[in-house]
mmCIF file with all atom_site columns, C-alpha atoms in Angstrom:
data_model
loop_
_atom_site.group_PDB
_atom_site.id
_atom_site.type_symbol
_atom_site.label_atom_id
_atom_site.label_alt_id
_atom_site.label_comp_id
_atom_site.label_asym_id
_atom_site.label_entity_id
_atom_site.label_seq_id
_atom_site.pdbx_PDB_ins_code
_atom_site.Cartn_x
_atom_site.Cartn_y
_atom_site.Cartn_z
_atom_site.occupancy
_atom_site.B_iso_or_equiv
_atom_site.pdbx_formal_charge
_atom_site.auth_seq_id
_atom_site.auth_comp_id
_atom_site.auth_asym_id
_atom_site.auth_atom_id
_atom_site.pdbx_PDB_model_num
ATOM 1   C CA . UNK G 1 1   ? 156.335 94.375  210.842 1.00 49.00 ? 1   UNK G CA 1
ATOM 2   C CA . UNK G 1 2   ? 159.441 92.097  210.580 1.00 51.00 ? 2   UNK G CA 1
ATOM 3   C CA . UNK G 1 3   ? 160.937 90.839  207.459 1.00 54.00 ? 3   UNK G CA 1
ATOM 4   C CA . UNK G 1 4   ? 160.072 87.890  207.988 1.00 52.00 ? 4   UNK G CA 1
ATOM 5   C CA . UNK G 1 5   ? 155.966 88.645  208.586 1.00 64.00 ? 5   UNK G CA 1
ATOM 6   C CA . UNK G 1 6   ? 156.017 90.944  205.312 1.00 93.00 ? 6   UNK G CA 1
ATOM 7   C CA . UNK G 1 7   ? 157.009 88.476  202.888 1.00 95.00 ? 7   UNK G CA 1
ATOM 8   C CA . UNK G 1 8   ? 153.212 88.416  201.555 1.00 97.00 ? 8   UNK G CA 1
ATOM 9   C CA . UNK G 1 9   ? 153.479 91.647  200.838 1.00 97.00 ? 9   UNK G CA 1
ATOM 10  C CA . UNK G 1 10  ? 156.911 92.251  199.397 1.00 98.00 ? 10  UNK G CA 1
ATOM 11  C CA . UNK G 1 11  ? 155.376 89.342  196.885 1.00 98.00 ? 11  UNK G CA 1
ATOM 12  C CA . UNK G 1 12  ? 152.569 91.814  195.775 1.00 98.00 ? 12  UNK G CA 1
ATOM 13  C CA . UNK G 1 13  ? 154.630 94.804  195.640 1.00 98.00 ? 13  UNK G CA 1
ATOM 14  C CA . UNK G 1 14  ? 157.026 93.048  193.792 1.00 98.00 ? 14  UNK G CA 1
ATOM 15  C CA . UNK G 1 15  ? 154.521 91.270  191.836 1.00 98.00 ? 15  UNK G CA 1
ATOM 16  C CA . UNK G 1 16  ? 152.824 94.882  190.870 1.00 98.00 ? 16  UNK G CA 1
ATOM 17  C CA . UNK G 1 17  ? 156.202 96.356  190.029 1.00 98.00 ? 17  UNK G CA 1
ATOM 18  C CA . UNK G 1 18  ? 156.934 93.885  187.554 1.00 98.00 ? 18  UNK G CA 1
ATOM 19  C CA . UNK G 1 19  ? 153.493 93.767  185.924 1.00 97.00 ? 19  UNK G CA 1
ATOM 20  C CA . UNK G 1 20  ? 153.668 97.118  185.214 1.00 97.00 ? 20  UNK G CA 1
ATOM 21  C CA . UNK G 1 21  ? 157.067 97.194  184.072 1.00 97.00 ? 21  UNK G CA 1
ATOM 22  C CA . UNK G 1 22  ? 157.286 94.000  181.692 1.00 96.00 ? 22  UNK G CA 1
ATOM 23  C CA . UNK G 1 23  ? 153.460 92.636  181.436 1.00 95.00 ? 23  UNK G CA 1
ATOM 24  C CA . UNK G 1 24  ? 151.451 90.051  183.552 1.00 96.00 ? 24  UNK G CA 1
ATOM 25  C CA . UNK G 1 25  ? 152.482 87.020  180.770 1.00 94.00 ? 25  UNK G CA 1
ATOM 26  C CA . UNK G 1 26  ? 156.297 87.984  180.619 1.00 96.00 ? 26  UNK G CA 1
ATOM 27  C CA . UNK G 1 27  ? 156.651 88.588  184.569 1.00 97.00 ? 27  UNK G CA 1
ATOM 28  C CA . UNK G 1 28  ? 157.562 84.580  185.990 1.00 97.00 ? 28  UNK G CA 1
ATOM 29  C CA . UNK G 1 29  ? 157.466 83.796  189.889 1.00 97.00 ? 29  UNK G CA 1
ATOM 30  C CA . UNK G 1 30  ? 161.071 83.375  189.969 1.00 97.00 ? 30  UNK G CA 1
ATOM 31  C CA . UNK G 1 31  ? 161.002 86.980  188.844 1.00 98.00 ? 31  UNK G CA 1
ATOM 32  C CA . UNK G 1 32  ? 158.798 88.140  191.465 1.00 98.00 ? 32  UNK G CA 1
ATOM 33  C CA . UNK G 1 33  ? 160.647 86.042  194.432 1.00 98.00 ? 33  UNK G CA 1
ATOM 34  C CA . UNK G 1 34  ? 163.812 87.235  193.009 1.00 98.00 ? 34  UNK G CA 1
ATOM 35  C CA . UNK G 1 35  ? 162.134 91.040  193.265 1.00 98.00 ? 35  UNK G CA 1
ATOM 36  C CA . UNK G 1 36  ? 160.856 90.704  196.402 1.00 98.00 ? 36  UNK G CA 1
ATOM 37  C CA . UNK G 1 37  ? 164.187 88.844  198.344 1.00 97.00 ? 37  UNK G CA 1
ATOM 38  C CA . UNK G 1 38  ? 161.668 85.400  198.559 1.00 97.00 ? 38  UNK G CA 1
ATOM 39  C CA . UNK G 1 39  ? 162.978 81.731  197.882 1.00 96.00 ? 39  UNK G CA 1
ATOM 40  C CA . UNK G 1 40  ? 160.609 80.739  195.332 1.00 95.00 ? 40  UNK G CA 1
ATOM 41  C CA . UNK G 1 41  ? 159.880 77.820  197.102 1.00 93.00 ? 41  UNK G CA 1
ATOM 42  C CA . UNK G 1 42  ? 158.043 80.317  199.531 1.00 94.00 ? 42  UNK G CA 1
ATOM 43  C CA . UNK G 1 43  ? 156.312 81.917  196.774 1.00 96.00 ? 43  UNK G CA 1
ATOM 44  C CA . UNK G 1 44  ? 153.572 78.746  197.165 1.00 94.00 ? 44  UNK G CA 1
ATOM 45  C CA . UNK G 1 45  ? 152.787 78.985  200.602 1.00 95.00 ? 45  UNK G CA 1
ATOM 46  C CA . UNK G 1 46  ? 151.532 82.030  200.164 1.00 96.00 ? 46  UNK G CA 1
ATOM 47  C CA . UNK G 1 47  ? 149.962 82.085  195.960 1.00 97.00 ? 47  UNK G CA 1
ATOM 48  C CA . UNK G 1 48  ? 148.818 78.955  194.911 1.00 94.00 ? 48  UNK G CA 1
ATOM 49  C CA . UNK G 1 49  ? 149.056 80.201  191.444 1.00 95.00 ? 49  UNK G CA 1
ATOM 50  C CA . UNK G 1 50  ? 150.246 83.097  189.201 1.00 95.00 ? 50  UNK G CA 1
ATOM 51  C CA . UNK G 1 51  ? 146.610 84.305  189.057 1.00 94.00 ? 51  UNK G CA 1
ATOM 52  C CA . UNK G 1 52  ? 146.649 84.230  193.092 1.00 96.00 ? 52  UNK G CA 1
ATOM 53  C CA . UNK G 1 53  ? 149.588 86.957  193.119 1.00 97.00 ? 53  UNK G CA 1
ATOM 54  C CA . UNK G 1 54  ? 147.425 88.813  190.129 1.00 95.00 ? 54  UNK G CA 1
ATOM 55  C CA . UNK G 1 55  ? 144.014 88.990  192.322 1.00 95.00 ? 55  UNK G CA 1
ATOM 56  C CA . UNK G 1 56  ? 145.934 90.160  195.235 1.00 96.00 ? 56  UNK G CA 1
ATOM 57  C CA . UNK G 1 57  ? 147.860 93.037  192.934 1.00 96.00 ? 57  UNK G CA 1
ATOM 58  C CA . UNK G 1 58  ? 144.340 94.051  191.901 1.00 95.00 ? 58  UNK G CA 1
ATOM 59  C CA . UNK G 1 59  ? 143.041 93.847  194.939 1.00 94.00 ? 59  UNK G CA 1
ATOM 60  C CA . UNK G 1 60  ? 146.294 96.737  196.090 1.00 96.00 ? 60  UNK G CA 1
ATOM 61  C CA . UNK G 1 61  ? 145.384 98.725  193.131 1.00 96.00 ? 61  UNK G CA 1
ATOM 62  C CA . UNK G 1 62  ? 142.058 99.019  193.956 1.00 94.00 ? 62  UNK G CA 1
ATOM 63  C CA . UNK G 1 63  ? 142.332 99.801  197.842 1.00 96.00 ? 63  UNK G CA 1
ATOM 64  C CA . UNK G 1 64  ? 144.890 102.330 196.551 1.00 96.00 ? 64  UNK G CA 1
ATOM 65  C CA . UNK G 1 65  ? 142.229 103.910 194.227 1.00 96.00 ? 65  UNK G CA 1
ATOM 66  C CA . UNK G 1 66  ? 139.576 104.044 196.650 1.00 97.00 ? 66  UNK G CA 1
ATOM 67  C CA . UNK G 1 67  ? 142.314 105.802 199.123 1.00 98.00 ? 67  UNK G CA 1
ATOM 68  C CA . UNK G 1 68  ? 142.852 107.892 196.942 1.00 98.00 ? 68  UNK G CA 1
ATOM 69  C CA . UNK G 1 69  ? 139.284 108.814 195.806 1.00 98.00 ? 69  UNK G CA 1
ATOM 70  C CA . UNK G 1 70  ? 138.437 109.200 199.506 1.00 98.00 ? 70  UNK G CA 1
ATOM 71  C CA . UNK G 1 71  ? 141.432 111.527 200.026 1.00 98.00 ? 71  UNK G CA 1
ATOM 72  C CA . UNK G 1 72  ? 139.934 113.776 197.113 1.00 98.00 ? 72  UNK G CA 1
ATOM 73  C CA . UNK G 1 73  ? 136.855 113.667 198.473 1.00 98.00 ? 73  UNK G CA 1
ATOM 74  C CA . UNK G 1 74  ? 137.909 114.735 201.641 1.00 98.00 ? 74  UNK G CA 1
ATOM 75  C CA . UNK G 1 75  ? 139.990 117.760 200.496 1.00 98.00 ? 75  UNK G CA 1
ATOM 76  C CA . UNK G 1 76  ? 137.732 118.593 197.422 1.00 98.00 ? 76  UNK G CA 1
ATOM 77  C CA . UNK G 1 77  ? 134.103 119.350 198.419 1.00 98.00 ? 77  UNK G CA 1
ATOM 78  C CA . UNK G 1 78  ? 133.841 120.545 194.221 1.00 98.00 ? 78  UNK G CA 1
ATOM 79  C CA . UNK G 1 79  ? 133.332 117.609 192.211 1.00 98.00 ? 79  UNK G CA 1
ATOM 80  C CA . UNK G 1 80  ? 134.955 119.335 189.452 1.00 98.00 ? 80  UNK G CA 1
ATOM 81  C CA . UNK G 1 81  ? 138.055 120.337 191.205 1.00 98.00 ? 81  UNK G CA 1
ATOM 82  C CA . UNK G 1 82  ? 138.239 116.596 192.234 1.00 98.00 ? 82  UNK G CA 1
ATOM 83  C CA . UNK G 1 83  ? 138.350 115.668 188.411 1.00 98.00 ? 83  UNK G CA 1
ATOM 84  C CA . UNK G 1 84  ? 140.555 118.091 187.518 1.00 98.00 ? 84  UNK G CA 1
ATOM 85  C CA . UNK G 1 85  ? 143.058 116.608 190.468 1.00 98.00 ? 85  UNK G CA 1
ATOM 86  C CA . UNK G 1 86  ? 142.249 113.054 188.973 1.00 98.00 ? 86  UNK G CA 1
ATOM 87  C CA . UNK G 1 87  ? 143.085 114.329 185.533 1.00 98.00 ? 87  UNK G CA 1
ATOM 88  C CA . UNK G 1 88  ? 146.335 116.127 186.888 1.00 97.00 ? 88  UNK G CA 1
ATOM 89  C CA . UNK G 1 89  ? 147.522 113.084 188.854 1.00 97.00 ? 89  UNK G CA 1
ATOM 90  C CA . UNK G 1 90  ? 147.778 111.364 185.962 1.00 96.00 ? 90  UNK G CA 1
ATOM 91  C CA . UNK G 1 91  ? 150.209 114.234 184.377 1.00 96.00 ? 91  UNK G CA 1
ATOM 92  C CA . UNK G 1 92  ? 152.383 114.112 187.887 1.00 96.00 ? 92  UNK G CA 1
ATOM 93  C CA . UNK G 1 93  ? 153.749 110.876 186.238 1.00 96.00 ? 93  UNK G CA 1
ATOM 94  C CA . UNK G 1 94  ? 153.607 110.872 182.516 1.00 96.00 ? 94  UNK G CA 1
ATOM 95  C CA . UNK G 1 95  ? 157.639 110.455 183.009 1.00 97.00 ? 95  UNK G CA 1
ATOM 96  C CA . UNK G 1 96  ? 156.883 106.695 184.290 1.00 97.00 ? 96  UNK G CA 1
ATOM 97  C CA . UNK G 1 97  ? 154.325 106.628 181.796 1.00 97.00 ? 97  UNK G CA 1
ATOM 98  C CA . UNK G 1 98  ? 156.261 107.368 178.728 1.00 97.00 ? 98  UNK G CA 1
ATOM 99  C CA . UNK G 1 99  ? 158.125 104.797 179.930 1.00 97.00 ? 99  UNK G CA 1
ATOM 100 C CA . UNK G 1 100 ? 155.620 101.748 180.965 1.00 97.00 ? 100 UNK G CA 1
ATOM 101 C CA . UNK G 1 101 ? 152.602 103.142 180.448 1.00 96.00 ? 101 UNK G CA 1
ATOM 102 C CA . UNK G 1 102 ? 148.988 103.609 182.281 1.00 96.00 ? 102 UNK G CA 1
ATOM 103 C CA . UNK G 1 103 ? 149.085 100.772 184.666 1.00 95.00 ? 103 UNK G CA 1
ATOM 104 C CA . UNK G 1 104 ? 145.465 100.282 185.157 1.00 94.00 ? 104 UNK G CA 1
ATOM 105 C CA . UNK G 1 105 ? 145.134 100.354 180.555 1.00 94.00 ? 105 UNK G CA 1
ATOM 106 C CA . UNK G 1 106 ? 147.972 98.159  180.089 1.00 94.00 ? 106 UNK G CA 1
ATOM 107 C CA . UNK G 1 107 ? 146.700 95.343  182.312 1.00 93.00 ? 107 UNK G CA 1
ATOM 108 C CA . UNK G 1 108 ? 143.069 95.835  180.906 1.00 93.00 ? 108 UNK G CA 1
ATOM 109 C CA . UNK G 1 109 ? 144.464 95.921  177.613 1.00 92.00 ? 109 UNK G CA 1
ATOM 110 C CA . UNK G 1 110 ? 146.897 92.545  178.309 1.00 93.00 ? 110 UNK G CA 1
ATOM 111 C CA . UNK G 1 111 ? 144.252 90.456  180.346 1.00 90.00 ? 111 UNK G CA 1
ATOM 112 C CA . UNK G 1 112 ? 140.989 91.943  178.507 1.00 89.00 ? 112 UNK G CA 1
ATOM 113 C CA . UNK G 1 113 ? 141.911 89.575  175.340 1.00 88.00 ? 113 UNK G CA 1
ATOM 114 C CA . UNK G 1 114 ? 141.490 86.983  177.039 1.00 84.00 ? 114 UNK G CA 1
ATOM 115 C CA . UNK G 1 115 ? 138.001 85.771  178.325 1.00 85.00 ? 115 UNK G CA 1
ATOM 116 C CA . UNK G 1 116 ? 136.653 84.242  182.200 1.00 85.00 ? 116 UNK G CA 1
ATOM 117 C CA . UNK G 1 117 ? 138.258 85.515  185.612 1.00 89.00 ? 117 UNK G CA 1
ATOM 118 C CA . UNK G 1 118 ? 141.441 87.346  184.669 1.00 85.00 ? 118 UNK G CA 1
ATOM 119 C CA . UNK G 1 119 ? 139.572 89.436  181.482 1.00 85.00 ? 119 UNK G CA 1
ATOM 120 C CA . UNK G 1 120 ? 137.054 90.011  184.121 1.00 88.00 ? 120 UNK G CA 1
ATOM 121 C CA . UNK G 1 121 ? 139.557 90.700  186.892 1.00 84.00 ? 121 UNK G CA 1
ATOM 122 C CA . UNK G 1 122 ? 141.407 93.338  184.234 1.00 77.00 ? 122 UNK G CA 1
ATOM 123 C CA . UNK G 1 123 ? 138.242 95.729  183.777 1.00 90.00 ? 123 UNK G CA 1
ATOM 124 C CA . UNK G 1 124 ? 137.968 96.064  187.970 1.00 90.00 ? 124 UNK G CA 1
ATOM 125 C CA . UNK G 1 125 ? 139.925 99.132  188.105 1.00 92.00 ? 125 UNK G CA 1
ATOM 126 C CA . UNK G 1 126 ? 138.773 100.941 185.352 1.00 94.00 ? 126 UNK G CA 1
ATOM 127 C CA . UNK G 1 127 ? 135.506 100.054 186.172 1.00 95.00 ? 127 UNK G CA 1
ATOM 128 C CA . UNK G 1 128 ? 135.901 101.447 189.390 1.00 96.00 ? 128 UNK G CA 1
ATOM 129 C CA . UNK G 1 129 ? 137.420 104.307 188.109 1.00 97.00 ? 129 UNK G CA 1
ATOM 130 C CA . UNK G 1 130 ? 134.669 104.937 185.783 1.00 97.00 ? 130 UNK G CA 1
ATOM 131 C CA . UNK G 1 131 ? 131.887 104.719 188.497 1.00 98.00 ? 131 UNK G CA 1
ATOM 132 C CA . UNK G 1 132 ? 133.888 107.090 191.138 1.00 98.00 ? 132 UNK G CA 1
ATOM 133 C CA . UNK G 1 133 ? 134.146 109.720 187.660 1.00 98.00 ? 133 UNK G CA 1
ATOM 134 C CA . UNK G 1 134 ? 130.251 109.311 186.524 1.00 98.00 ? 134 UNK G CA 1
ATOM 135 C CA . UNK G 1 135 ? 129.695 109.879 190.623 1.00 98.00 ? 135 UNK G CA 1
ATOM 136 C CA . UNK G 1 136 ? 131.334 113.517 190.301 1.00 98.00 ? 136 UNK G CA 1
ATOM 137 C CA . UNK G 1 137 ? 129.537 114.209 187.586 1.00 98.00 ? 137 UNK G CA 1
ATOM 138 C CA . UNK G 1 138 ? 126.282 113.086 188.976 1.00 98.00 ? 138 UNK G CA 1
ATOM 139 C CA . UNK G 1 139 ? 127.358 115.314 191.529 1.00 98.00 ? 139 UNK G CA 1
ATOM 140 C CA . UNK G 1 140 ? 127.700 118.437 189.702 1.00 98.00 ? 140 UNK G CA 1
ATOM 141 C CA . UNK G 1 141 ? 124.166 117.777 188.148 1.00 98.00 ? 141 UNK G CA 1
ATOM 142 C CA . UNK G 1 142 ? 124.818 116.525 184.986 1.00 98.00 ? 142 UNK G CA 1
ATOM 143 C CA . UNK G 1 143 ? 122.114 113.559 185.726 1.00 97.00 ? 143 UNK G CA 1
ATOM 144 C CA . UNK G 1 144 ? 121.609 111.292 182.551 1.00 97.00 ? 144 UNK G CA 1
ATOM 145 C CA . UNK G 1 145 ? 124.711 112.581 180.923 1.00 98.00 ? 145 UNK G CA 1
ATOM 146 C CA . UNK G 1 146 ? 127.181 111.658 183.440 1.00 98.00 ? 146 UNK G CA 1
ATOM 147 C CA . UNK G 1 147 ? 127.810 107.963 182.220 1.00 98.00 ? 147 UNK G CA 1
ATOM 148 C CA . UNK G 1 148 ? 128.415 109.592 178.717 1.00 98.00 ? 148 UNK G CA 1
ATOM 149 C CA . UNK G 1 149 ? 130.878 112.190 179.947 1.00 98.00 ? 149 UNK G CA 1
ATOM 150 C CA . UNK G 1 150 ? 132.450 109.785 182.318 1.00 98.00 ? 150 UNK G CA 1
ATOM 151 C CA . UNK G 1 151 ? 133.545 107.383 179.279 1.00 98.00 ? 151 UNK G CA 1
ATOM 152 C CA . UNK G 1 152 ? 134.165 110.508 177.039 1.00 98.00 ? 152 UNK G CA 1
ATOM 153 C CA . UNK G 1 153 ? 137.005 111.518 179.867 1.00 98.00 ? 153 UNK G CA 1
ATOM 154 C CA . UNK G 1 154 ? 138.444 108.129 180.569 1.00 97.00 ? 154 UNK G CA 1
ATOM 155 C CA . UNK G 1 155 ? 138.630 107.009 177.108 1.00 97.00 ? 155 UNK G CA 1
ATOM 156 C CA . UNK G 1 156 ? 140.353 110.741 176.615 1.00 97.00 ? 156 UNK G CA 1
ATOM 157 C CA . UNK G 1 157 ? 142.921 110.406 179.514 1.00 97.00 ? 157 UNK G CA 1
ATOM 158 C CA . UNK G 1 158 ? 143.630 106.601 178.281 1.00 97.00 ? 158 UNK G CA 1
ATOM 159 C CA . UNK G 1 159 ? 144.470 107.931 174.542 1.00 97.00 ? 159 UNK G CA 1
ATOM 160 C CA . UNK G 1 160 ? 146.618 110.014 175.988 1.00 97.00 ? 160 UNK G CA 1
ATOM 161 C CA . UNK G 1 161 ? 148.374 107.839 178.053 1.00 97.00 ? 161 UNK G CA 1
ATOM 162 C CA . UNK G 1 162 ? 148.624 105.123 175.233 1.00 97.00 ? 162 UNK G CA 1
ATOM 163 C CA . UNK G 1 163 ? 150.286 107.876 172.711 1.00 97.00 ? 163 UNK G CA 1
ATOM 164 C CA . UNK G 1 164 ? 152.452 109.176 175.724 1.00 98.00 ? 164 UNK G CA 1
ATOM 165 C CA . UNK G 1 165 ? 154.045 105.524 175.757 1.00 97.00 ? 165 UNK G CA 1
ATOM 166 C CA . UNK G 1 166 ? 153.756 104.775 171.940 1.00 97.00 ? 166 UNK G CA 1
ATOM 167 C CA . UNK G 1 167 ? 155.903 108.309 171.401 1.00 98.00 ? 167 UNK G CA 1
ATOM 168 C CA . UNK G 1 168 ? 157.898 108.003 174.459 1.00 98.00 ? 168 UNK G CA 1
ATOM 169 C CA . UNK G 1 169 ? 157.006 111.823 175.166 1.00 98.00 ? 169 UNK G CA 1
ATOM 170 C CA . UNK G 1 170 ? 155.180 113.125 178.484 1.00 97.00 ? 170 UNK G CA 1
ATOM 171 C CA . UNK G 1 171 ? 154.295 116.303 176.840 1.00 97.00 ? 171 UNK G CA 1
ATOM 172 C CA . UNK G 1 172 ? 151.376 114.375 174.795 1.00 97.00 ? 172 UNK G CA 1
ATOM 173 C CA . UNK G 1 173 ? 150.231 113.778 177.909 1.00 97.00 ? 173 UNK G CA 1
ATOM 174 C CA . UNK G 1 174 ? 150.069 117.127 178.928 1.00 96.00 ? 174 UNK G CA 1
ATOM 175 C CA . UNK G 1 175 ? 148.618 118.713 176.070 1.00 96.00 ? 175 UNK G CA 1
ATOM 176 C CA . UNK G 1 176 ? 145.628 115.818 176.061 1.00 96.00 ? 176 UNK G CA 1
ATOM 177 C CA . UNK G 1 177 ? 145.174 117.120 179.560 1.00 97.00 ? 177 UNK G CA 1
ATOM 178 C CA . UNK G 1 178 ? 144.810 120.270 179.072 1.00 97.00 ? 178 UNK G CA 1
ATOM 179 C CA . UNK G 1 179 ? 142.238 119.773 176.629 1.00 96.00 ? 179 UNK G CA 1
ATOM 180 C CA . UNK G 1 180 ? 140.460 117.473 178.980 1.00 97.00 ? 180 UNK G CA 1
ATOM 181 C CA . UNK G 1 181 ? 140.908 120.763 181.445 1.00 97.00 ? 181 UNK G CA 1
ATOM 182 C CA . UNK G 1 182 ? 139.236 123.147 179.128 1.00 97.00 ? 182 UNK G CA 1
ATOM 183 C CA . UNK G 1 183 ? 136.628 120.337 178.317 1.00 97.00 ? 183 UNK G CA 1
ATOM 184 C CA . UNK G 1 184 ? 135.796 120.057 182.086 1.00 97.00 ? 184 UNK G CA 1
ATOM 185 C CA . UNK G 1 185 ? 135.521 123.903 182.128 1.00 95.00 ? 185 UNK G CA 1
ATOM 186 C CA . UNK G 1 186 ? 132.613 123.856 179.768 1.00 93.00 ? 186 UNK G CA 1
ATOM 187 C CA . UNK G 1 187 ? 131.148 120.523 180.851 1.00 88.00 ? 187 UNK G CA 1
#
């Protein structure tokens, strides 16, 4: 693809970089044509709006989650072993999270104050997330009690990731991890 053709998508990349990095509300569209090597002027022809760039950032995020879900399922026929990569994915970069935190809590956290399409739009991912970790533990027969312990792991993992930012320290991460580890163990 040409430099010219990818300019859509060096605008979400961009965009998604600098969400994560300095918040939805701080992060202009100068910013993000600056990021991405884009006059601004361009910026409209393809976002008609700041919330345009947003919905097509969460719609990256979440085709990158379901790739990734897919890839686990793919290598991972244990439904347990594919939490316990989930869980450890998130430890492979508690370095970027110390520094920015989770991506998917900080923009349900920003955008989930608020109320109509972008409080709605913010709770896609972990949504998603939630249903793909209740559907492993449907899978390893935990019936009734899988929305329970699906919640009880993400809202584990996200404390975790929240203190790993607040303290500027990976290893909180890690240790919250582990726990989740030896919780999964005896799940």
């Amino acid at each position: 693809m040409s430099r010219k053709n990818d300019k859509r998508d060096r605008l979400v990349d961009a965009a998604d970089e600098l969400i994560y990095q300095q918040t939805f509300n701080s992060t202009t569209l100068a910013d993000i044509a600056s990021k991405a090597d884009v006059p601004l002027g361009n910026v409209y022809y393809y976002f008609k709006t700041k919330d345009d760039i947003l919905k097509a950032v969460v719609q990256k995020r979440a085709a990158t989650l379901q790739a990734q879900f897919s890839d686990w399922e793919q290598k991972f026929s244990d439904p347990k072993e594919r939490l316990h990569t989930f869980i450890d994915s998130n430890v492979m970069i508690s370095e970027t999270t110390a520094q920015f935190g989770c991506a998917m809590g900080s923009l349900a956290q920003e955008l989930g104050k608020g109320t109509g399409e972008l409080a709605s739009l913010s709770a896609e991912l972990m949504n998603k997330t939630l249903t793909w970790i209740e559907a492993q533990f449907k899978a390893m027969g935990k019936g009734e009690q899988s929305s329970v312990m699906a919640k009880h792991l993400m809202a584990n993992l996200q404390g975790g990731l929240l203190l790993t930012l607040t303290f500027k320290d990976p290893k909180v991460l890690a240790r919250q991890s582990k726990n989740l580890e030896k919780w999964l163990e005896t799940a």
